[in-house]
Short mmCIF file of C-alpha atoms in Angstrom, two decimals:
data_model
loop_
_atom_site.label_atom_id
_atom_site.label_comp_id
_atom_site.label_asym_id
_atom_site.label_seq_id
_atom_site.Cartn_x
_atom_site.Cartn_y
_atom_site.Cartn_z
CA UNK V 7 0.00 0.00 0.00
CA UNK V 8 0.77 3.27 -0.97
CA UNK V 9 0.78 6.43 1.26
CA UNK V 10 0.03 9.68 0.28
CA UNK V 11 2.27 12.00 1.41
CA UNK V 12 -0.37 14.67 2.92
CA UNK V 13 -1.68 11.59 4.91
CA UNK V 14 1.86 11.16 6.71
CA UNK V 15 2.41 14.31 7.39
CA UNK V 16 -1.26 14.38 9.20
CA UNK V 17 -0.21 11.17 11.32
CA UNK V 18 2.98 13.01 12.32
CA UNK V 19 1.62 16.36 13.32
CA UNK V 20 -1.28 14.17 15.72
CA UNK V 21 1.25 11.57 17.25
CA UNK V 22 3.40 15.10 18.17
CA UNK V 23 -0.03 16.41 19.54
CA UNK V 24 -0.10 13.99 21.68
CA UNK V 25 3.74 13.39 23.00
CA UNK V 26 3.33 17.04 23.59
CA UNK V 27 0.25 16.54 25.80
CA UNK V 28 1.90 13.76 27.79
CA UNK V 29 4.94 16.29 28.19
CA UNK V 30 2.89 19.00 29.60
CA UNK V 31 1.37 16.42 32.13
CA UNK V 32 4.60 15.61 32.98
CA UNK V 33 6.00 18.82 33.75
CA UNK V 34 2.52 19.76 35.31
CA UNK V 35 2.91 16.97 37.68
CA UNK V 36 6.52 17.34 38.71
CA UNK V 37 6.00 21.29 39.51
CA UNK V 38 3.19 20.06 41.64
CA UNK V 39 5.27 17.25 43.30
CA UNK V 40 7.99 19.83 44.35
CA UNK V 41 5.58 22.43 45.29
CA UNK V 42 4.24 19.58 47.85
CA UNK V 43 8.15 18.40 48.77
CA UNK V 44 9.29 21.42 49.51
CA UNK V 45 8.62 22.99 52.60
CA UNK V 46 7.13 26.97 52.15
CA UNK V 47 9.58 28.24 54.07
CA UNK V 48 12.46 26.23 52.47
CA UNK V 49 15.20 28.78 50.83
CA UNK V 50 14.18 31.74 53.23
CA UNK V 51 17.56 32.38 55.01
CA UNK V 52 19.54 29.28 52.81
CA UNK V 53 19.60 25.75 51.90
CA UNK V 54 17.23 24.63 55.05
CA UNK V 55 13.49 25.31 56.23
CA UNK V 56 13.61 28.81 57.60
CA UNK V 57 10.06 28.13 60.27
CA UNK V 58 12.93 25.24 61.65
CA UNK V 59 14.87 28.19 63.52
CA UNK V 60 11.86 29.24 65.79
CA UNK V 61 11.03 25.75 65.96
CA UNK V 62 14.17 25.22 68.12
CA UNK V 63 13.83 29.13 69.73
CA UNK V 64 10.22 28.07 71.28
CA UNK V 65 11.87 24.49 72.99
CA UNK V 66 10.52 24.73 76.23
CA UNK V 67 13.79 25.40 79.22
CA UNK V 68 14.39 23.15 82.36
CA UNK V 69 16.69 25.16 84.22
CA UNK V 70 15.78 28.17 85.42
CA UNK V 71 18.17 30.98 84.55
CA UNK V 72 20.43 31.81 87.82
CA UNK V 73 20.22 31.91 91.31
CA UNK V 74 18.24 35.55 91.54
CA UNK V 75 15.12 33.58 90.39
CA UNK V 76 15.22 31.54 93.50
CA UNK V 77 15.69 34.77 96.26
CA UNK V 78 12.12 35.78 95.29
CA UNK V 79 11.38 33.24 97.60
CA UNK V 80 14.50 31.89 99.40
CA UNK V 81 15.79 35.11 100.37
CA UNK V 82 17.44 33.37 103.47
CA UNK V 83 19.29 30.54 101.29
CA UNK V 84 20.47 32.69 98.77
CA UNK V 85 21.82 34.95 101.21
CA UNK V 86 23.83 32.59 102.79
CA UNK V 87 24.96 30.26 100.23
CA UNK V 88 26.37 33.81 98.50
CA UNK V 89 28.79 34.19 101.90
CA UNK V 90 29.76 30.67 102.36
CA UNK V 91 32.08 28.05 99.98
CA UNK V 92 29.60 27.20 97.39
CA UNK V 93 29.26 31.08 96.20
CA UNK V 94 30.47 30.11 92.70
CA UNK V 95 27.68 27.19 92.74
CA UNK V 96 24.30 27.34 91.09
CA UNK V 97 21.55 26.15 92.92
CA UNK V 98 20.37 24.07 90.62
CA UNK V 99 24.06 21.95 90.28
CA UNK V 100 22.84 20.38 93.57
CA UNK V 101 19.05 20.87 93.12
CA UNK V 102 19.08 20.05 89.49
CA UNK V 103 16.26 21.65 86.98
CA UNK V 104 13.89 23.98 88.96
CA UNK V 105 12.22 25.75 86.05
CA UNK V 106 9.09 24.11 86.88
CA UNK V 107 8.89 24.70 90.56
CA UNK V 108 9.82 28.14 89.74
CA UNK V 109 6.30 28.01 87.66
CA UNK V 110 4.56 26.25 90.28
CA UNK V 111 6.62 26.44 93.66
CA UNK V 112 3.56 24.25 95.46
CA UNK V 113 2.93 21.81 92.96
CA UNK V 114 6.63 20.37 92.47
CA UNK V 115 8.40 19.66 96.02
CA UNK V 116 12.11 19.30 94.94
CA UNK V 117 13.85 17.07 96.94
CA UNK V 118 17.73 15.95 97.02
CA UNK V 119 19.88 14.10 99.21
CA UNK V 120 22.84 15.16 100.26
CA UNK V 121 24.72 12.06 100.18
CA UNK V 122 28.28 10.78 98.67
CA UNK V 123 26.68 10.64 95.45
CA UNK V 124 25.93 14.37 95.51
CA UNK V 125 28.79 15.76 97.16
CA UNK V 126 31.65 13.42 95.78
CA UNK V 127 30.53 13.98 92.37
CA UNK V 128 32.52 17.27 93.08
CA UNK V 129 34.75 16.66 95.86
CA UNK V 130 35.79 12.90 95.83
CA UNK V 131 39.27 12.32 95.95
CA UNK V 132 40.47 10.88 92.26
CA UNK V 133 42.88 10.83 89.47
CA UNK V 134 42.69 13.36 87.41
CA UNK V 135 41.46 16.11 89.97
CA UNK V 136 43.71 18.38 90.72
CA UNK V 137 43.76 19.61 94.42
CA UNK V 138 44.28 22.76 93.38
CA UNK V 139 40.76 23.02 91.75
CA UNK V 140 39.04 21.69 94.55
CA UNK V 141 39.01 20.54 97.73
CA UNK V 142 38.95 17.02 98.05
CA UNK V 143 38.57 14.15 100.54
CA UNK V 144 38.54 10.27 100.27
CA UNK V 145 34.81 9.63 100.61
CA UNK V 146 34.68 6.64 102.69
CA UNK V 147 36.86 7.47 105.52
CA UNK V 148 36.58 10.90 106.11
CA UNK V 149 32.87 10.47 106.19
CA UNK V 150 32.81 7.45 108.50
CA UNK V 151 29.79 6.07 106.14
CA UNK V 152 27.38 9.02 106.86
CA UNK V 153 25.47 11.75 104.63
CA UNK V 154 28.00 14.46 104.14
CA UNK V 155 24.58 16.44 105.45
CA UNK V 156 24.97 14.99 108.68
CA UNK V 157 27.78 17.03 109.11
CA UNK V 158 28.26 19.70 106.76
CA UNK V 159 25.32 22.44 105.86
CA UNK V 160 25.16 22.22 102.12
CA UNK V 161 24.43 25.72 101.66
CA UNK V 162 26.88 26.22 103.86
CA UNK V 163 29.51 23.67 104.54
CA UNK V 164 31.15 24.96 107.99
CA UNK V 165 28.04 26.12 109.51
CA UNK V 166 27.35 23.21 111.49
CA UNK V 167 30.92 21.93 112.38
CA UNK V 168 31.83 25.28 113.19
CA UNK V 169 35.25 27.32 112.09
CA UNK V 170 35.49 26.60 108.55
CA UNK V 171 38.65 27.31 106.55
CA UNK V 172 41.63 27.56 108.14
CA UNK G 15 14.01 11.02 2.27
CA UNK G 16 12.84 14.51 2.09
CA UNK G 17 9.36 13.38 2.99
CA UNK G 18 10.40 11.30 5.69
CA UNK G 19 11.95 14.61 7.02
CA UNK G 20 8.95 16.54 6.39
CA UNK G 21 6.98 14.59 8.25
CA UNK G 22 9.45 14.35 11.61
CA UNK G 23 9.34 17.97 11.09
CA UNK G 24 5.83 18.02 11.54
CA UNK G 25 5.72 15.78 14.33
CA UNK G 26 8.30 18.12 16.62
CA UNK G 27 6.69 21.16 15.59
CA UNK G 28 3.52 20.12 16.87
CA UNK G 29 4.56 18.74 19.84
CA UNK G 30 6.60 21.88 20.52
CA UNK G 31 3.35 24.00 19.92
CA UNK G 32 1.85 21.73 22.90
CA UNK G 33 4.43 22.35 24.82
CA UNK G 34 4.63 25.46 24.56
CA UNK G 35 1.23 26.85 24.50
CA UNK G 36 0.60 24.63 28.17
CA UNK G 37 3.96 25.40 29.79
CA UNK G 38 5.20 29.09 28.59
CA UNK G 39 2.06 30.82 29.08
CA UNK G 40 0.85 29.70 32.31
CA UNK G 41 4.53 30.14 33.61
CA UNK G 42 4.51 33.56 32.25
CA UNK G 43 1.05 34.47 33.73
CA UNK G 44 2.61 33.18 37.29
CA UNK G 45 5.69 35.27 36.44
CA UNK G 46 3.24 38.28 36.39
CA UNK G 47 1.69 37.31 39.42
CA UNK G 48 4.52 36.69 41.79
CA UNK G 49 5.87 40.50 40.13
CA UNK G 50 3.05 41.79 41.60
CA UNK G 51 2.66 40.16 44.84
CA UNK G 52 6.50 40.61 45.76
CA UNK G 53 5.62 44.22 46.49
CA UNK G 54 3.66 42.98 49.45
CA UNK G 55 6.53 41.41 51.07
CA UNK G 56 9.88 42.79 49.74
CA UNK G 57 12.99 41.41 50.59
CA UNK G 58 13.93 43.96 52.39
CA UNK G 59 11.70 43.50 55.43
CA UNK G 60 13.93 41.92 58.17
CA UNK G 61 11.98 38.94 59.66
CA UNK G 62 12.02 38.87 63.35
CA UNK G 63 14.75 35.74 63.29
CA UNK G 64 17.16 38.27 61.16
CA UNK G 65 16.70 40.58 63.85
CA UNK G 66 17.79 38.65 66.49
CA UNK G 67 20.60 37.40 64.62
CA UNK G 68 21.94 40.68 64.07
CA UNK G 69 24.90 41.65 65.24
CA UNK G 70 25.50 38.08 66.81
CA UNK G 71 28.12 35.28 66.44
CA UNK G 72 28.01 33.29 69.17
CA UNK G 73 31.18 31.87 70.72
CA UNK G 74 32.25 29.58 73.68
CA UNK G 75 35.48 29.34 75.75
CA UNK G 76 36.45 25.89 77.95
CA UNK G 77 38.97 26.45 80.73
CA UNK G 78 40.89 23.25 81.10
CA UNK G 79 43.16 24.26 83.77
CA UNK G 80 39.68 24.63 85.99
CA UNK G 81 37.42 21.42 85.13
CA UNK G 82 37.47 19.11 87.93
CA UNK G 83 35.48 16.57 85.75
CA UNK G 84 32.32 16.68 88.17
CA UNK G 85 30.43 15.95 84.34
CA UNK G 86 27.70 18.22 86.06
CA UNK G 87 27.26 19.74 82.83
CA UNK G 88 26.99 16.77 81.29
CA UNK G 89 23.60 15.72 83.37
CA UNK G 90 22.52 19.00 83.34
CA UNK G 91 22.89 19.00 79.27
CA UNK G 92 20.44 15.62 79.44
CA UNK G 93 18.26 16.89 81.40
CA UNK G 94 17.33 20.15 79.31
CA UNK G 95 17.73 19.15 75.65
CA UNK G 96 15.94 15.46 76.93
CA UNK G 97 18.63 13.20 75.30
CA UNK G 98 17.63 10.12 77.14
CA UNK G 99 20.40 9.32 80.35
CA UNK G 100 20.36 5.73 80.27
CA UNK G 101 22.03 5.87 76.60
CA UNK G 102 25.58 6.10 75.82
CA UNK G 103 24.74 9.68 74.13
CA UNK G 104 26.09 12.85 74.53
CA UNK G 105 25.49 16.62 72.96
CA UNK G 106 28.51 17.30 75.22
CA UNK G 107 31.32 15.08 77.19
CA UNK G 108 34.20 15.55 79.61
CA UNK G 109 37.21 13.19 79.05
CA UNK G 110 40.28 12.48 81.41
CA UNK G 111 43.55 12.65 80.70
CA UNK G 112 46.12 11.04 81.99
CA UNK G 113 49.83 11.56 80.47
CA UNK G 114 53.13 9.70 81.85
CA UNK G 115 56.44 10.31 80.99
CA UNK G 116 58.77 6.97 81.41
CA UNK G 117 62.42 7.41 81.76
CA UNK G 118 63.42 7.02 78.12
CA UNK G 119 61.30 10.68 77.97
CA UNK G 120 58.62 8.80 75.96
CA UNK G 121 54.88 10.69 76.76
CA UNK G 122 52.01 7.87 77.19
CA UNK G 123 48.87 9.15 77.09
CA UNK G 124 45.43 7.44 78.05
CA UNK G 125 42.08 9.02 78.05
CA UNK G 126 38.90 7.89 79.28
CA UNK G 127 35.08 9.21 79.61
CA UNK G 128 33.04 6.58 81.00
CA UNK G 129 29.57 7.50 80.49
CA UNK G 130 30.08 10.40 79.05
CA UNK G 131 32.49 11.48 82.47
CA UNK G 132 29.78 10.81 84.88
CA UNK G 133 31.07 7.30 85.77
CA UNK G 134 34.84 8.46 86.45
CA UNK G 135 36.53 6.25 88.47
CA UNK G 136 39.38 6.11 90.96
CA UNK G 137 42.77 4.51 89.35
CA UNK G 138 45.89 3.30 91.35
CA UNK G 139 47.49 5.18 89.02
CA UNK G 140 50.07 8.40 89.40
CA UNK G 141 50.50 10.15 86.47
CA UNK G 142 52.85 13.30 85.81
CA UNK G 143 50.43 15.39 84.17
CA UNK G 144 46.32 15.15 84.46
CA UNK G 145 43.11 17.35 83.61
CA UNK G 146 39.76 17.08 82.32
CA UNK G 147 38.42 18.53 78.65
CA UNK G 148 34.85 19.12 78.37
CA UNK G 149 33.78 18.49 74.79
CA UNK G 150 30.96 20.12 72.49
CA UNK G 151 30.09 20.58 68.85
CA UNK G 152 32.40 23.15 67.69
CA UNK G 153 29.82 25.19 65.95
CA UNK G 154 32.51 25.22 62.72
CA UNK G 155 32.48 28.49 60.88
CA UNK G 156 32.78 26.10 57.85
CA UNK G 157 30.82 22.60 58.88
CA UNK G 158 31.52 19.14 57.09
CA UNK G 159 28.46 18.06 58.68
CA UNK G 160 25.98 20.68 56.77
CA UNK G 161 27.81 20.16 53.64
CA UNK G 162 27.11 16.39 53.49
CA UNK G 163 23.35 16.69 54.26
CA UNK G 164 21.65 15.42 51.01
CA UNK G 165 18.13 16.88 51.95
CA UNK G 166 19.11 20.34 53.94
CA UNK G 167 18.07 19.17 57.43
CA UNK G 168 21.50 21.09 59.21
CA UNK G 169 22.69 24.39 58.69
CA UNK G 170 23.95 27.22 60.78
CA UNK G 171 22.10 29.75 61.82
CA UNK G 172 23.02 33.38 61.46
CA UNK G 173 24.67 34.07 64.67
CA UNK G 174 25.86 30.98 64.51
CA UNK G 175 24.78 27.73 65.59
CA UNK G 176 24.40 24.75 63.98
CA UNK G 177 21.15 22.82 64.11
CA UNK G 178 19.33 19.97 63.07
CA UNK G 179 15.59 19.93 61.38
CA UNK G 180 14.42 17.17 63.21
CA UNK G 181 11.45 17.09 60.55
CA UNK G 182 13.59 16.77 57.51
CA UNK G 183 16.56 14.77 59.12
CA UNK G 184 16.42 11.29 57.17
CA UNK G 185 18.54 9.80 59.70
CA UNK G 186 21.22 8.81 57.17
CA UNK G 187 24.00 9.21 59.53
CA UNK G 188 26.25 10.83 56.63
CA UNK G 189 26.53 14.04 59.08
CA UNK G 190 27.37 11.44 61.98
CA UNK G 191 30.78 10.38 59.70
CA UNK G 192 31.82 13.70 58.51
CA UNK G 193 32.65 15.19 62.14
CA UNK G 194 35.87 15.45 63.05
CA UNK G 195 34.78 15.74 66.15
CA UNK G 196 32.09 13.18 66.97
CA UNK G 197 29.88 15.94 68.32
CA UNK G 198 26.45 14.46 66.41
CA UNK G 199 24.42 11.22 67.47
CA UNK G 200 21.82 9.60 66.54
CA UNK G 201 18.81 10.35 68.69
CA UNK G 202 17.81 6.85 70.51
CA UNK G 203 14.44 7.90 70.10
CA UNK G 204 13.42 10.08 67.91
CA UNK G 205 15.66 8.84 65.29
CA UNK G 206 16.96 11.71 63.80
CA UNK G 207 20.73 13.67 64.25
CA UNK G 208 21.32 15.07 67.22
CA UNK G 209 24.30 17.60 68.25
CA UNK G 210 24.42 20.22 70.81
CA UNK G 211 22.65 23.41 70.17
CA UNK G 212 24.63 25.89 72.97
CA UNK G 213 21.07 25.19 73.95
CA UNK G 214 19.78 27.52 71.53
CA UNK G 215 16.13 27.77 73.48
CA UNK G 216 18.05 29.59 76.53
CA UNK G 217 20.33 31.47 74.64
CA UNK G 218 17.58 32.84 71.86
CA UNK G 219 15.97 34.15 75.62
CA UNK G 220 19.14 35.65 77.24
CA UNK G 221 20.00 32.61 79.30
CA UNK G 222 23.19 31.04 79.42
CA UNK G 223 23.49 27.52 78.29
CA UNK G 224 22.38 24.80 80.86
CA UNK G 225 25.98 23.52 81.17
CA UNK G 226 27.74 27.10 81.77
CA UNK G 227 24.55 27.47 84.72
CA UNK G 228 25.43 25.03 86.33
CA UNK G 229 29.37 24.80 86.07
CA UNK G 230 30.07 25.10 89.57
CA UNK G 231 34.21 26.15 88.66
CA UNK G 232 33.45 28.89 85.71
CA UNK G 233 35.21 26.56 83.44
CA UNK G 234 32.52 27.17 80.97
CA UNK G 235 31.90 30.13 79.76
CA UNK G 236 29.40 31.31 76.70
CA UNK G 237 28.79 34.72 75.07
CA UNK G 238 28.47 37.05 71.66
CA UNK G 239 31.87 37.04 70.25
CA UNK G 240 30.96 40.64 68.34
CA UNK G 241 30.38 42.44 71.78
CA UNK G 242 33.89 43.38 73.05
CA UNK G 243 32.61 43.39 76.94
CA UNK G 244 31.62 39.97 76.58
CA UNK G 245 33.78 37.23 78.78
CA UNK G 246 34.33 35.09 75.68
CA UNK G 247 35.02 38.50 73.81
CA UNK G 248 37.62 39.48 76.25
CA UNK G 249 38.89 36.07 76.97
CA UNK G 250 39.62 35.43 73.21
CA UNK G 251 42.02 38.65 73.36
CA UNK G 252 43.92 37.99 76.63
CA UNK G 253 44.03 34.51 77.19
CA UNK G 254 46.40 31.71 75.73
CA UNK G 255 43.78 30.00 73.63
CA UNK G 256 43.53 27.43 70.81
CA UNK G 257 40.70 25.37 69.12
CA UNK G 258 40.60 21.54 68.13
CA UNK G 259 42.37 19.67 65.44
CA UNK G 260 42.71 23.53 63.27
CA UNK G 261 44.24 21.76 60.30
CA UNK G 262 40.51 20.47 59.06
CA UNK G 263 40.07 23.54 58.16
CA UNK G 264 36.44 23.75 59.90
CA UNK G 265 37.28 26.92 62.19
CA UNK G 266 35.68 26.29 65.02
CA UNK G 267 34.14 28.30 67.50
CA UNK G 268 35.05 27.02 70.75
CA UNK G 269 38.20 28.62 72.51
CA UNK G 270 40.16 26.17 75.03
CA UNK G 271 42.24 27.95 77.33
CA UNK G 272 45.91 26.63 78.32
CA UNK G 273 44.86 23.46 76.94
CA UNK G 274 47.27 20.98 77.26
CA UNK G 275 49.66 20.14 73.84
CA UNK G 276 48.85 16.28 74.25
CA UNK G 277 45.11 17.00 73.07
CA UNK G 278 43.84 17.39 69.23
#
């Protein structure tokens, strides 16, 4: 069979109709694939979703910033933990995060003990600490076995024993 | 021949019409559109992110000659960013060192961080030279770990920090490798990188870091490294000070002071 040549050319110009047709739906659908992928506020300061910055700035804190927060209330603690040894020390070293009872003072009743655990984490004797950074004492014998509390006022570690630093 | 190429002719005309008539114009109309729109919301409107990252780089400064290796900061750290304490993870460490010199004048040096420094433990041991370094992510000026990311989930921030998007982290660990420093983790839980953040919740509010807070030696010490009055300002001029491993090339931006020659 013989084709005309008008005929061919018709064929060709509907078979391009159509491959362009498919090629629009193609780029159609990938713009609207990326528009879903990436994040609106992708690009806004760089290569990374801008909204991700206050994301991390509106984390909710744990520890409440400084021991001035505290002397709202514990005037008297403050006060003398800012004469005594631990001056340097944040309350919150000892009393861990207080953030919450900061909040709500009578719903959260912080408690810690003032044991070997708590104390020698500072001030047990071991290699590596240098006495000249802090004082330090071999745990089990120069407590006897007892809370460092029993003897030593954590706020203020001479109070109780009397003199203090020679 | 010449009607064969007639008709292929034909058929990528056509198509190009198509193509042409469905993409270019409705790409030209939305070219219009976003012309006029942009006036709404120039570029030149600072959002309230830029301004609070202006005039800010962040910096930190670790005094080795004070840690006493308490690893209060590294509980502390735990506790506020909730990176679970049972796990063998840390967004910051303290490690021990321990350096002898034997007669032959040969330096052996062992380190250790058990638990992240929490678990330190006596050894019959007397060595010639010891101290503590508390570790952190660096914060790099130029950071291996962002440029690795295949889907943009790290960057640093404008004054500064480096942070994870925990909702476009894949959890592909690439970031993990490319620290020098093995500052970044994967998150036990949530599955994602993790790194610290110079707690970037506090210091976004004008508080300090939870592991400078509670520090109990002021071996720690955070602040803007563009306001001269700042500690870490000052420190950075006065004090002997050097950062970790400098030959990488990632410029970091946390200052150890007097730190010990032994440590990269």
């Amino acid at each position: 069979m013989e084709e005309e040549p008008g005929q061919k050319t018709r064929w060709s110009q509907k078979a391009g109709f159509r491959v362009g047709v498919v090629l629009v739906c193609v780029l159609v659908i990938f713009g609207i694939v990326r528009q879903m992928s990436v994040p609106k506020s992708f690009g806004q300061y760089g290569y990374y979703r801008g909204d991700n910055v206050e994301e991390w700035v509106s984390m909710d804190q744990t520890f409440a910033p400084g021991n001035q927060v505290c002397a709202q209330c514990h005037a008297q603690e403050v006060q003398a933990a800012a004469q005594a040894e631990h001056n340097q020390l944040d309350c919150q070293s000892c009393h861990g995060p207080m953030l919450a009872h900061v909040k709500q003072p009578n719903q959260t009743h912080p408690k810690v003990a003032g044991n070997v655990d708590l104390c020698g984490a500072c001030h047990r004797e071991m290699v590596g600490r240098s006495k000249d950074n802090i004082r330090t004492v071999q745990v089990g014998s120069h407590s006897g076995g007892l809370d460092c509390v029993r003897c030593h006022d954590p706020h203020q570690p001479y109070a109780k024993i009397g003199g203090g630093r020679q | 021949m010449t009607k064969e190429r007639l008709s292929r002719r034909d058929f990528l005309m056509s198509a190009a019409k198509v193509v042409a008539a469905g993409v270019v114009a409705p790409a030209g109309g939305l070219a219009a559109a976003q012309a006029v729109f942009a006036d709404g919301q120039s570029t030149s409107q600072e959002t309230a992110v830029q301004q609070m990252w202006a005039g800010k780089e962040w910096g930190f400064v670790v005094d080795t000659q004070k840690c006493i290796g308490c690893a209060r900061c590294v509980k502390a750290c735990k506790l506020e960013n909730k990176v679970p304490l049972d796990e063998e993870v840390f967004r910051t460490w303290v490690e021990r060192y321990l350096v002898f010199n034997d007669d032959s004048g040969d330096e052996e040096v062992r380190t250790d961080s058990p638990n992240g420094g929490l678990d330190f433990k006596q050894l019959d041991v007397a060595p010639d030279k010891q101290f503590f370094v508390p570790k952190l992510c660096n914060q790099c000026h130029n950071p291996p770990c962002v440029q690795v990311c295949p889907v943009g989930a790290t960057y640093r921030t404008g004054d500064g920090v480096v942070l994870v998007d925990r909702k476009r982290c894949i959890g592909c660990r690439y970031c993990i490798q490319s620290c020098p420093y093995g500052a970044r983790f994967l998150h036990p839980v949530l599955k994602v990188a993790d790194k610290c953040t110079w707690c970037y919740h506090r210091i976004s509010h004008g508080m300090q870091p939870a592991c400078v807070e509670v520090c109990p030696v002021g071996a720690r010490k955070f602040g803007n490294q563009l306001d001269p009055n700042s500690q870490v300002a000052v420190l950075k001029k006065k004090a002997r000070i050097r950062v970790l491993k400098p030959d990488m090339g990632t410029k970091p931006n946390v200052y150890y002071i007097d730190l010990d020659e032994v440590v990269e």
